[in-house]
Coordinates of C-alpha atoms and ligand atoms in Angstrom, one line a residue:
X2 CA -0.1 0.0 0.0
X3 CA 1.3 3.5 -0.6
X4 CA 2.1 4.9 2.7
X5 CA 3.4 8.2 3.9
X6 CA 6.4 7.7 6.1
X7 CA 8.4 10.3 8.0
X8 CA 11.1 9.7 5.5
X9 CA 8.8 10.6 2.7
X10 CA 7.8 13.8 4.4
X11 CA 11.3 14.9 5.2
X12 CA 12.4 14.1 1.7
X13 CA 9.7 16.2 0.3
X14 CA 10.5 19.1 2.6
X15 CA 14.2 18.9 1.9
X16 CA 13.6 18.8 -1.8
X17 CA 11.3 21.8 -1.7
X18 CA 14.1 23.8 0.0
X19 CA 16.5 22.6 -2.7
X20 CA 14.0 23.6 -5.3
X21 CA 13.8 27.0 -4.2
X22 CA 17.6 27.3 -3.9
X23 CA 17.9 26.0 -7.4
X24 CA 15.4 28.4 -8.8
X25 CA 17.2 31.4 -7.5
X26 CA 20.8 31.0 -8.9
X27 CA 23.0 34.0 -9.7
X28 CA 21.6 35.1 -13.0
X29 CA 18.0 34.4 -11.6
X30 CA 17.4 31.6 -14.2
X31 CA 16.7 28.0 -13.3
X32 CA 19.8 26.0 -13.9
X33 CA 18.1 22.7 -14.7
X34 CA 17.5 21.6 -18.2
X35 CA 14.1 20.1 -17.6
X36 CA 12.7 22.9 -15.5
X37 CA 8.9 23.0 -15.4
X38 CA 7.7 26.6 -16.2
X39 CA 6.2 27.7 -13.0
X40 CA 3.7 30.5 -13.4
X41 CA 4.4 33.3 -10.9
X42 CA 2.4 33.7 -7.7
X43 CA 0.3 36.4 -9.3
X44 CA -3.1 35.1 -8.8
X45 CA -2.9 33.4 -12.2
X46 CA -2.1 29.9 -13.3
X47 CA -2.0 26.7 -11.2
X48 CA -1.2 26.5 -7.5
X49 CA 1.8 24.4 -6.8
X50 CA 1.2 22.1 -3.8
X51 CA 4.4 20.6 -2.2
X52 CA 4.3 16.7 -2.6
X53 CA 3.4 14.9 0.5
X54 CA 5.2 11.7 -0.6
X55 CA 8.9 11.3 -1.9
X56 CA 9.0 11.6 -5.7
X57 CA 11.4 8.6 -5.8
X58 CA 10.1 5.2 -6.8
X59 CA 8.9 2.8 -4.1
X60 CA 10.2 -0.1 -6.0
X61 CA 13.0 -1.0 -3.6
X62 CA 10.5 -1.7 -1.0
X63 CA 9.0 -4.4 -3.1
X64 CA 12.0 -6.0 -4.6
X65 CA 14.4 -8.7 -3.7
X66 CA 17.8 -7.1 -2.8
X67 CA 19.4 -8.8 -5.7
X68 CA 17.1 -7.0 -8.1
X69 CA 18.2 -3.6 -7.0
X70 CA 20.9 -2.1 -9.1
X71 CA 24.0 -1.2 -7.1
X72 CA 24.8 1.7 -9.5
X73 CA 22.2 4.0 -8.5
X74 CA 23.3 7.5 -9.5
X75 CA 22.9 10.5 -7.3
X76 CA 19.5 11.9 -7.6
X77 CA 19.0 15.4 -8.8
X78 CA 18.0 17.6 -5.8
X79 CA 16.6 20.2 -8.1
X80 CA 13.8 21.5 -10.2
X81 CA 14.3 18.3 -12.2
X82 CA 13.0 16.5 -9.2
X83 CA 9.5 17.6 -10.4
X84 CA 7.9 15.5 -7.6
X85 CA 8.6 18.4 -5.2
X86 CA 5.2 19.9 -6.1
X87 CA 1.9 19.0 -7.7
X88 CA 0.2 21.8 -9.7
X89 CA -3.6 22.0 -9.1
X90 CA -6.0 24.5 -10.7
X91 CA -5.9 27.7 -9.0
X92 CA -9.3 29.0 -9.7
X93 CA -12.2 27.2 -8.1
X94 CA -15.2 26.1 -10.3
X95 CA -17.2 28.9 -11.7
X96 CA -19.9 29.2 -9.1
X97 CA -23.4 30.3 -9.4
X98 CA -25.6 32.1 -6.8
X99 CA -27.5 29.4 -4.9
X100 CA -31.3 29.4 -4.4
X101 CA -30.6 29.3 -0.7
X102 CA -30.3 32.7 0.8
X103 CA -30.0 34.2 4.3
X104 CA -32.4 36.8 5.3
X105 CA -30.1 39.0 7.2
X106 CA -26.8 39.2 8.9
X107 CA -28.1 37.7 12.1
X108 CA -28.2 34.3 10.5
X109 CA -24.6 34.4 9.8
X110 CA -24.4 35.5 6.2
X111 CA -21.7 38.1 5.6
X112 CA -22.4 41.0 3.4
X113 CA -20.9 40.5 -0.1
X114 CA -19.9 43.9 -1.6
X115 CA -21.5 44.4 -4.9
X116 CA -23.9 41.5 -4.7
X117 CA -27.7 41.9 -4.9
X118 CA -29.7 41.8 -1.8
X119 CA -30.5 38.3 -0.6
X120 CA -34.0 37.0 -0.4
X121 CA -35.6 34.8 2.2
X122 CA -36.2 31.2 1.3
X123 CA -38.6 28.7 2.8
X124 CA -35.7 27.2 4.7
X125 CA -34.9 30.5 6.4
X126 CA -38.6 31.3 7.1
X127 CA -38.8 28.0 8.7
X128 CA -35.8 28.6 10.9
X129 CA -37.3 31.9 12.0
X130 CA -40.5 30.3 13.0
X131 CA -38.7 27.7 14.9
X132 CA -35.8 29.4 16.6
X133 CA -34.6 26.1 18.0
X134 CA -34.0 25.0 14.4
X135 CA -31.9 28.0 13.6
X136 CA -28.9 26.7 15.6
X137 CA -29.2 23.4 14.0
X138 CA -29.4 24.9 10.5
X139 CA -26.3 26.9 11.3
X140 CA -24.5 23.7 12.5
X141 CA -25.7 21.8 9.5
X142 CA -24.1 24.4 7.2
X143 CA -21.0 24.2 9.1
X144 CA -20.4 20.5 8.3
X145 CA -19.8 18.6 5.2
X146 CA -18.9 15.0 3.9
X147 CA -16.3 13.9 1.5
X148 CA -17.3 10.5 0.1
X149 CA -15.0 7.9 -1.3
X150 CA -16.9 6.1 -4.0
X151 CA -15.6 2.6 -4.7
X152 CA -16.0 0.4 -1.6
X153 CA -18.3 3.0 0.1
X154 CA -21.1 3.9 -2.3
X155 CA -20.7 1.2 -5.1
X156 CA -18.7 -1.7 -6.0
X157 CA -18.0 -1.1 -9.6
X158 CA -21.5 -0.5 -11.1
X159 CA -23.1 -2.2 -8.2
X160 CA -24.8 -0.1 -5.5
X161 CA -23.9 -0.6 -1.9
X162 CA -27.5 -0.2 -0.6
X163 CA -26.8 1.9 2.4
X164 CA -25.0 4.5 0.1
X165 CA -28.4 5.6 -1.5
X166 CA -30.1 6.1 1.9
X167 CA -27.2 8.1 3.3
X168 CA -27.4 10.5 0.4
X169 CA -31.1 10.9 0.6
X170 CA -30.6 12.0 4.1
X171 CA -27.9 14.6 3.1
X172 CA -30.1 15.6 0.1
X173 CA -33.0 16.9 2.3
X174 CA -34.7 13.8 3.9
X175 CA -33.7 15.0 7.3
X176 CA -35.7 16.9 10.1
X177 CA -34.5 20.3 8.8
X178 CA -35.4 19.4 5.1
X179 CA -32.0 20.9 4.0
X180 CA -29.2 19.8 2.0
X181 CA -26.1 19.0 3.9
X182 CA -23.0 19.7 1.9
X183 CA -21.1 16.7 0.4
X184 CA -18.5 16.2 -2.2
X185 CA -17.2 13.0 -4.0
X186 CA -13.6 12.5 -3.7
X187 CA -12.6 9.4 -5.6
X188 CA -9.4 7.8 -7.0
X189 CA -11.6 6.5 -9.7
X190 CA -10.7 7.6 -13.3
X191 CA -11.1 6.9 -16.9
X192 CA -14.0 8.9 -18.2
X193 CA -15.0 12.6 -18.4
X194 CA -16.5 14.0 -15.2
X195 CA -19.8 14.6 -16.7
X196 CA -20.3 11.0 -18.0
X197 CA -19.2 9.6 -14.7
X198 CA -21.5 11.8 -12.7
X199 CA -24.5 10.8 -14.8
X200 CA -23.6 7.1 -14.3
X201 CA -23.3 7.6 -10.6
X202 CA -26.6 9.5 -10.4
X203 CA -28.4 6.7 -11.9
X204 CA -26.8 4.0 -9.6
X205 CA -27.3 6.1 -6.5
X206 CA -30.6 7.5 -7.5
X207 CA -29.3 10.8 -6.1
X208 CA -27.9 13.8 -7.9
X209 CA -24.2 13.9 -8.4
X210 CA -23.1 17.2 -9.9
X211 CA -19.7 17.7 -11.6
X212 CA -19.4 20.8 -9.3
X213 CA -19.2 18.4 -6.3
X214 CA -17.1 15.7 -7.9
X215 CA -13.4 15.1 -8.1
X216 CA -11.8 12.0 -9.6
X217 CA -8.2 11.2 -9.5
X218 CA -7.2 13.0 -12.6
X219 CA -9.4 16.1 -12.1
X220 CA -6.7 18.3 -10.7
X221 CA -4.2 17.2 -13.3
X222 CA -6.0 19.6 -15.6
X223 CA -3.5 22.1 -14.2
X224 CA -0.8 20.3 -16.0
X225 CA -2.2 21.4 -19.4
X226 CA -0.4 24.6 -18.8
X227 CA 3.0 22.9 -18.5
X228 CA 3.2 20.4 -21.4
X229 CA 2.0 20.6 -25.1
X230 CA 2.5 17.0 -26.4
X231 CA 1.7 14.3 -23.8
X232 CA 1.2 10.6 -23.8
X233 CA -2.0 9.7 -22.0
X234 CA -2.2 6.1 -20.8
X235 CA -5.1 4.1 -19.4
X236 CA -8.8 3.7 -19.5
X237 CA -11.2 2.2 -22.1
X238 CA -10.8 3.0 -25.8
X239 CA -10.2 6.7 -26.3
X240 CA -12.0 8.0 -23.3
X241 CA -8.9 9.3 -21.5
X242 CA -8.0 11.2 -24.8
X243 CA -11.4 12.9 -24.4
X244 CA -10.6 13.6 -20.7
X245 CA -7.4 15.2 -21.6
X246 CA -8.9 17.2 -24.4
X247 CA -11.5 18.6 -21.9
X248 CA -8.6 19.5 -19.5
X249 CA -7.1 21.6 -22.3
X250 CA -4.2 19.5 -23.4
X251 CA -3.3 20.6 -26.9
X252 CA -1.6 17.6 -28.4
X253 CA -2.6 14.2 -26.9
X254 CA -1.0 10.9 -27.9
X255 CA -2.3 7.6 -26.8
X256 CA -0.5 4.2 -27.0
X257 CA -2.6 3.1 -29.9
X258 CA -1.3 6.1 -32.0
X259 CA 2.2 4.8 -31.4
X260 CA 1.4 1.2 -32.1
X261 CA -0.4 2.2 -35.4
X262 CA 2.8 4.1 -36.4
X263 CA 5.1 1.2 -35.5
X264 CA 3.4 -2.1 -34.7
X265 CA 6.9 -3.7 -33.9
X266 CA 7.1 -1.5 -30.8
X267 CA 4.6 -3.9 -29.0
X268 CA 5.4 -7.4 -30.2
X269 CA 2.6 -9.1 -28.2
X270 CA -0.2 -6.7 -29.3
X271 CA -2.8 -7.9 -31.6
X272 CA -4.0 -4.7 -33.2
X273 CA -7.4 -4.9 -34.7
X274 CA -8.4 -3.0 -38.0
X275 CA -10.8 -1.1 -35.9
X276 CA -8.1 0.2 -33.5
X277 CA -5.9 1.1 -36.4
X278 CA -8.7 3.0 -38.1
X279 CA -9.5 5.0 -34.9
X280 CA -5.9 5.8 -33.9
X281 CA -3.9 8.8 -35.0
X282 CA -0.5 7.5 -36.3
X283 CA 2.4 9.9 -37.1
X284 CA 6.1 9.7 -37.2
X285 CA 7.0 9.6 -33.6
X286 CA 10.7 9.7 -34.3
X287 CA 10.0 13.4 -35.2
X288 CA 7.9 14.2 -32.2
X289 CA 9.1 14.9 -28.6
X290 CA 6.5 13.6 -26.1
X291 CA 7.0 16.1 -23.2
X292 CA 5.4 14.1 -20.4
X293 CA 3.5 10.9 -19.5
X294 CA 0.2 11.1 -17.9
X295 CA -1.2 7.7 -16.6
X296 CA -4.7 8.8 -16.2
X297 CA -6.4 5.4 -15.5
X298 CA -5.8 1.7 -15.1
X299 CA -3.9 0.1 -18.2
X300 CA -6.0 -2.2 -20.2
X301 CA -2.9 -3.6 -21.7
X302 CA 0.1 -3.8 -19.3
X303 CA 2.5 -5.3 -21.9
X304 CA 1.9 -2.6 -24.5
X305 CA 1.7 0.4 -22.1
X306 CA 4.6 -0.6 -20.1
X307 CA 6.8 -1.2 -23.1
X308 CA 5.9 2.3 -24.6
X309 CA 6.3 4.1 -21.3
X310 CA 9.6 2.4 -20.7
X311 CA 10.8 3.3 -24.3
X312 CA 9.8 6.9 -23.7
X313 CA 11.3 7.1 -20.2
X314 CA 14.6 5.9 -21.6
X315 CA 14.7 8.0 -24.6
X316 CA 16.3 11.4 -25.2
X317 CA 13.6 13.8 -24.1
X318 CA 10.7 11.8 -25.1
X319 CA 11.8 11.1 -28.7
X320 CA 11.1 7.6 -29.7
X321 CA 13.8 5.9 -31.7
X322 CA 16.4 7.3 -29.3
X323 CA 18.1 6.1 -26.1
X324 CA 19.2 8.7 -23.6
X325 CA 22.8 9.1 -22.8
X326 CA 21.9 10.3 -19.5
X327 CA 18.9 8.4 -18.2
X328 CA 18.3 11.1 -15.6
X329 CA 18.7 14.5 -17.2
X330 CA 17.1 13.5 -20.5
X331 CA 14.1 11.7 -18.9
X332 CA 10.6 13.1 -19.4
X333 CA 8.4 13.4 -16.4
X334 CA 5.7 10.8 -15.6
X335 CA 2.6 11.4 -13.5
X336 CA 0.2 8.9 -12.1
X337 CA -3.4 10.0 -11.3
X338 CA -3.6 7.9 -8.2
X339 CA -1.5 5.3 -6.2
X340 CA -4.0 2.7 -4.9
X341 CA -2.6 -0.7 -5.1
X342 CA -6.0 -2.4 -4.8
X343 CA -9.5 -1.5 -5.8
X344 CA -12.6 -3.2 -4.6
X345 CA -14.8 -4.4 -7.5
X346 CA -17.5 -6.9 -8.2
X347 CA -14.9 -9.6 -7.8
X348 CA -14.7 -11.3 -4.3
X349 CA -11.3 -9.9 -3.5
X350 CA -10.0 -6.5 -4.5
X351 CA -8.3 -6.2 -7.9
X352 CA -4.8 -4.6 -8.7
X353 CA -5.1 -0.9 -9.4
X354 CA -2.9 1.8 -10.7
X355 CA -0.4 1.6 -7.9
X356 CA 0.4 -1.9 -8.7
X357 CA 1.1 -0.9 -12.4
X358 CA 3.3 2.0 -11.2
X359 CA 5.3 -0.4 -8.8
X360 CA 5.9 -2.7 -11.7
X361 CA 7.0 0.1 -14.0
X362 CA 9.4 1.6 -11.2
X363 CA 11.0 -1.9 -10.8
X364 CA 11.4 -2.5 -14.4
X365 CA 12.8 1.0 -15.0
X366 CA 15.2 0.5 -12.2
X367 CA 16.4 -2.9 -13.4
X368 CA 16.8 -1.7 -17.0
X369 CA 18.4 1.7 -16.3
X370 CA 20.1 1.3 -13.0
X371 CA 18.5 4.5 -11.5
X372 CA 15.3 5.1 -9.6
X373 CA 12.4 6.5 -11.3
X374 CA 11.2 9.9 -10.2
X375 CA 7.5 10.3 -10.5
X376 CA 4.5 12.3 -9.3
X377 CA 1.4 10.6 -8.0
X378 CA -1.9 12.5 -7.5
X379 CA -5.0 11.3 -6.0
X380 CA -5.7 10.5 -2.4
X381 CA -3.8 10.6 0.0
X382 CA -1.8 13.4 -1.7
X383 CA -2.2 16.8 0.1
X384 CA -2.7 18.4 -3.3
X385 CA -5.8 16.4 -4.0
X386 CA -7.2 17.4 -0.4
X387 CA -6.2 20.9 -1.1
X388 CA -8.2 20.8 -4.3
X389 CA -11.1 19.2 -2.4
X390 CA -11.1 22.3 -0.3
X391 CA -11.5 24.4 -3.4
X392 CA -14.4 22.4 -4.7
X393 CA -16.1 22.3 -1.4
X394 CA -15.8 26.0 -1.0
X395 CA -17.3 26.5 -4.3
X396 CA -20.1 24.0 -3.6
X397 CA -21.0 25.7 -0.4
X398 CA -21.6 28.9 -2.3
X399 CA -23.9 27.0 -4.7
X400 CA -25.7 25.3 -1.9
X401 CA -25.8 27.9 0.8
X402 CA -24.8 31.2 -0.9
X403 CA -21.7 31.4 1.1
X404 CA -18.1 30.8 0.0
X405 CA -16.9 29.3 3.2
X406 CA -15.3 26.0 4.2
X407 CA -17.2 24.2 6.8
X408 CA -15.3 23.5 10.0
X409 CA -16.4 19.9 10.4
X410 CA -15.5 17.9 7.4
X411 CA -16.0 14.0 7.5
X412 CA -14.1 11.8 5.1
X413 CA -15.8 8.4 4.6
X414 CA -13.7 5.9 3.0
X415 CA -12.9 2.1 2.8
X416 CA -9.1 2.3 2.2
X417 CA -6.9 3.2 5.2
X418 CA -3.8 3.8 3.1
X419 CA -5.6 6.3 0.8
X420 CA -8.8 7.9 2.2
X421 CA -8.0 7.6 6.0
X422 CA -4.4 8.7 6.0
X423 CA -5.1 11.4 3.7
X424 CA -8.0 12.8 5.7
X425 CA -6.1 12.4 9.0
X426 CA -3.2 14.3 7.6
X427 CA -5.5 17.1 6.3
X428 CA -7.2 17.6 9.6
X429 CA -10.5 16.0 8.6
X430 CA -12.7 13.6 10.7
X431 CA -12.2 10.2 9.1
X432 CA -14.6 7.3 9.1
X433 CA -13.5 3.9 7.9
X434 CA -16.2 1.6 6.5
X435 CA -16.2 -2.2 6.2
X436 CA -17.7 -2.4 2.8
X437 CA -14.5 -2.3 0.7
X438 CA -10.8 -2.7 1.0
X439 CA -10.6 -2.6 4.8
X440 CA -11.4 -6.1 6.3
X441 CA -9.5 -5.6 9.7
X442 CA -10.3 -5.5 13.4
X443 CA -11.4 -2.7 15.5
X444 CA -9.6 -0.1 13.5
X445 CA -6.8 0.0 11.0
X446 CA -3.4 -0.5 12.8
X447 CA -1.3 1.7 10.6
X448 CA -3.8 4.4 9.7
X449 CA -6.6 4.3 12.2
X450 CA -9.8 6.4 11.4
X451 CA -10.1 9.1 14.0
X452 CA -13.8 9.2 14.0
X453 CA -14.2 5.5 14.0
X454 CA -15.0 2.4 12.1
X455 CA -18.4 1.7 10.7
X456 CA -20.2 -1.3 9.1
X457 CA -21.3 1.0 6.2
X458 CA -21.7 4.5 5.0
X459 CA -25.1 5.0 6.4
X460 CA -23.9 4.2 9.9
X461 CA -21.0 6.7 9.5
X462 CA -23.2 9.5 8.2
X463 CA -25.8 9.1 10.9
X464 CA -23.2 9.0 13.7
X465 CA -21.6 12.2 12.3
X466 CA -24.9 14.0 12.0
X467 CA -25.8 13.1 15.6
X468 CA -22.4 14.2 16.7
X469 CA -22.8 17.6 15.0
X470 CA -26.6 18.2 15.4
X471 CA -27.6 16.4 18.4
X472 CA -28.5 12.8 19.4
X473 CA -32.1 13.4 18.7
X474 CA -31.5 14.6 15.1
X475 CA -34.1 12.9 12.9
X476 CA -33.1 11.2 9.7
X477 CA -36.3 11.8 8.0
X478 CA -38.2 15.0 6.9
X479 CA -41.5 15.5 8.7
X480 CA -43.8 18.4 7.7
X481 CA -45.6 18.2 11.1
X482 CA -42.4 19.2 12.7
X483 CA -41.5 22.0 10.3
X484 CA -44.9 23.4 9.2
X485 CA -43.4 26.0 6.9
X486 CA -41.9 23.3 4.8
X487 CA -45.1 21.3 4.5
X488 CA -45.7 19.6 1.3
X489 CA -43.7 17.3 -0.8
X490 CA -40.5 16.3 0.7
X491 CA -38.6 16.2 -2.5
X492 CA -39.8 19.6 -3.4
X493 CA -38.6 21.0 -0.2
X494 CA -35.2 19.4 -0.5
X495 CA -34.9 20.7 -4.0
X496 CA -35.7 24.3 -3.1
X497 CA -33.4 24.2 -0.2
Ligands
LIG529 O1 -8.3 2.4 -6.6 C1 -9.1 2.7 -7.8 C2 -10.3 3.5 -7.5 O2 -11.3 2.9 -8.2 C3 -10.7 3.7 -6.1 O3 -11.7 4.6 -6.0 O4 -13.6 5.8 -5.0 O5 -12.3 4.0 -3.7 O6 -11.3 6.3 -4.3 P1 -12.2 5.1 -4.6
LIG530 MG1 -12.6 3.3 -2.0

């Protein structure tokens, strides 16, 4: 399992210091040949978040000693160690004004200069009528949930039944009849956000908006500002090409394009006429691929690993060449997430992108004699949680008309080495459920959930709601309790 160790944190911190030093040499220029162009801190461009794990491959941990090359060269402690930071989009999603408004400042809504006066909604009228509810409404708006998806709400395409009910409660079927903020934070990947949200909405029978949704490669859209020609790996068919196009990447190559150009590059690949017809071959000996982005799980390890290895060992991403210096001429490689395992419909979890990465790291080290430096996005990376803050803040404005991060955030996950360690490090409350990867005892020994272990997501949500809103908090909307909100439950929830 990818784990954060003190060593990793120290490495990252040291490298960050070296990075700053290397960026400010005598003539003010970056002295490294592969420097990433870093936008200035001028409110424009991506935010660079220091990596919370070492950028150096983890292969050694998983290899027999005899496999490790004794000739490991000194690593670059420089800008070339691109793993020192992970760019994420600077600007939050374009937010719209919510239909939920506060009637006056007494209910906690700050004045927003230049914005139109707010109008009371049925929710607020209700809270005025029932003063005891006001405090609960305030508290409900000061909490939020971040849901892992696989192993918490679904297994592949199969619903985990408690997930549907948990979301119904948060979407308004609760005693206040209000929406309690929640986002989805998944290491899942492989299709555009809109398509994935539509699919999830159907399975969960609850709305899942792209504005409250982060999958592993979502923050990697920031990388489009850094690289023009990229190899995008993983996913079904050409869906990840589509994802990359939506993120703004200008020149996207996928492995099929390369196989179509030179079938001998992948000797075990059976390349169908359909695949050939749908690919975009060109002469890759005349193109420099500037970076490799593994967006999703490889559907063909043999082909993808071969092509990635050829590129990593080439001169600056030019196929048909072999680098004289495997370090300084190596192009960067990014992975959208690091999970070793993923719960699916199969009876035991399946290998995920982390396993693919470990394999690549070991191969690279064995073939080149040096460790592979790489960047890994997704949970538990701090950059991903920081991006989640951005999305949650924006979602709060849509939901409650207030661009503010709630104080009490609950991460509900099934993977201690991903959801829980990341949430713990980020200061969130963490709930571990037993419906996915975690199959252990009272709590995970290495990365215990700080809010507890629950049989399923519904139990976790209900316990968190009771903690924040009182033991007597009702998990059903009842118009007799809240007379102003009488009428159809769904209608009330939709309005609020
Ligand atoms: O590990 C792969 C991915 O499917 C996990 O997704 O939702 O559990 O973060 P999730
Ligand atoms: Mg999960």
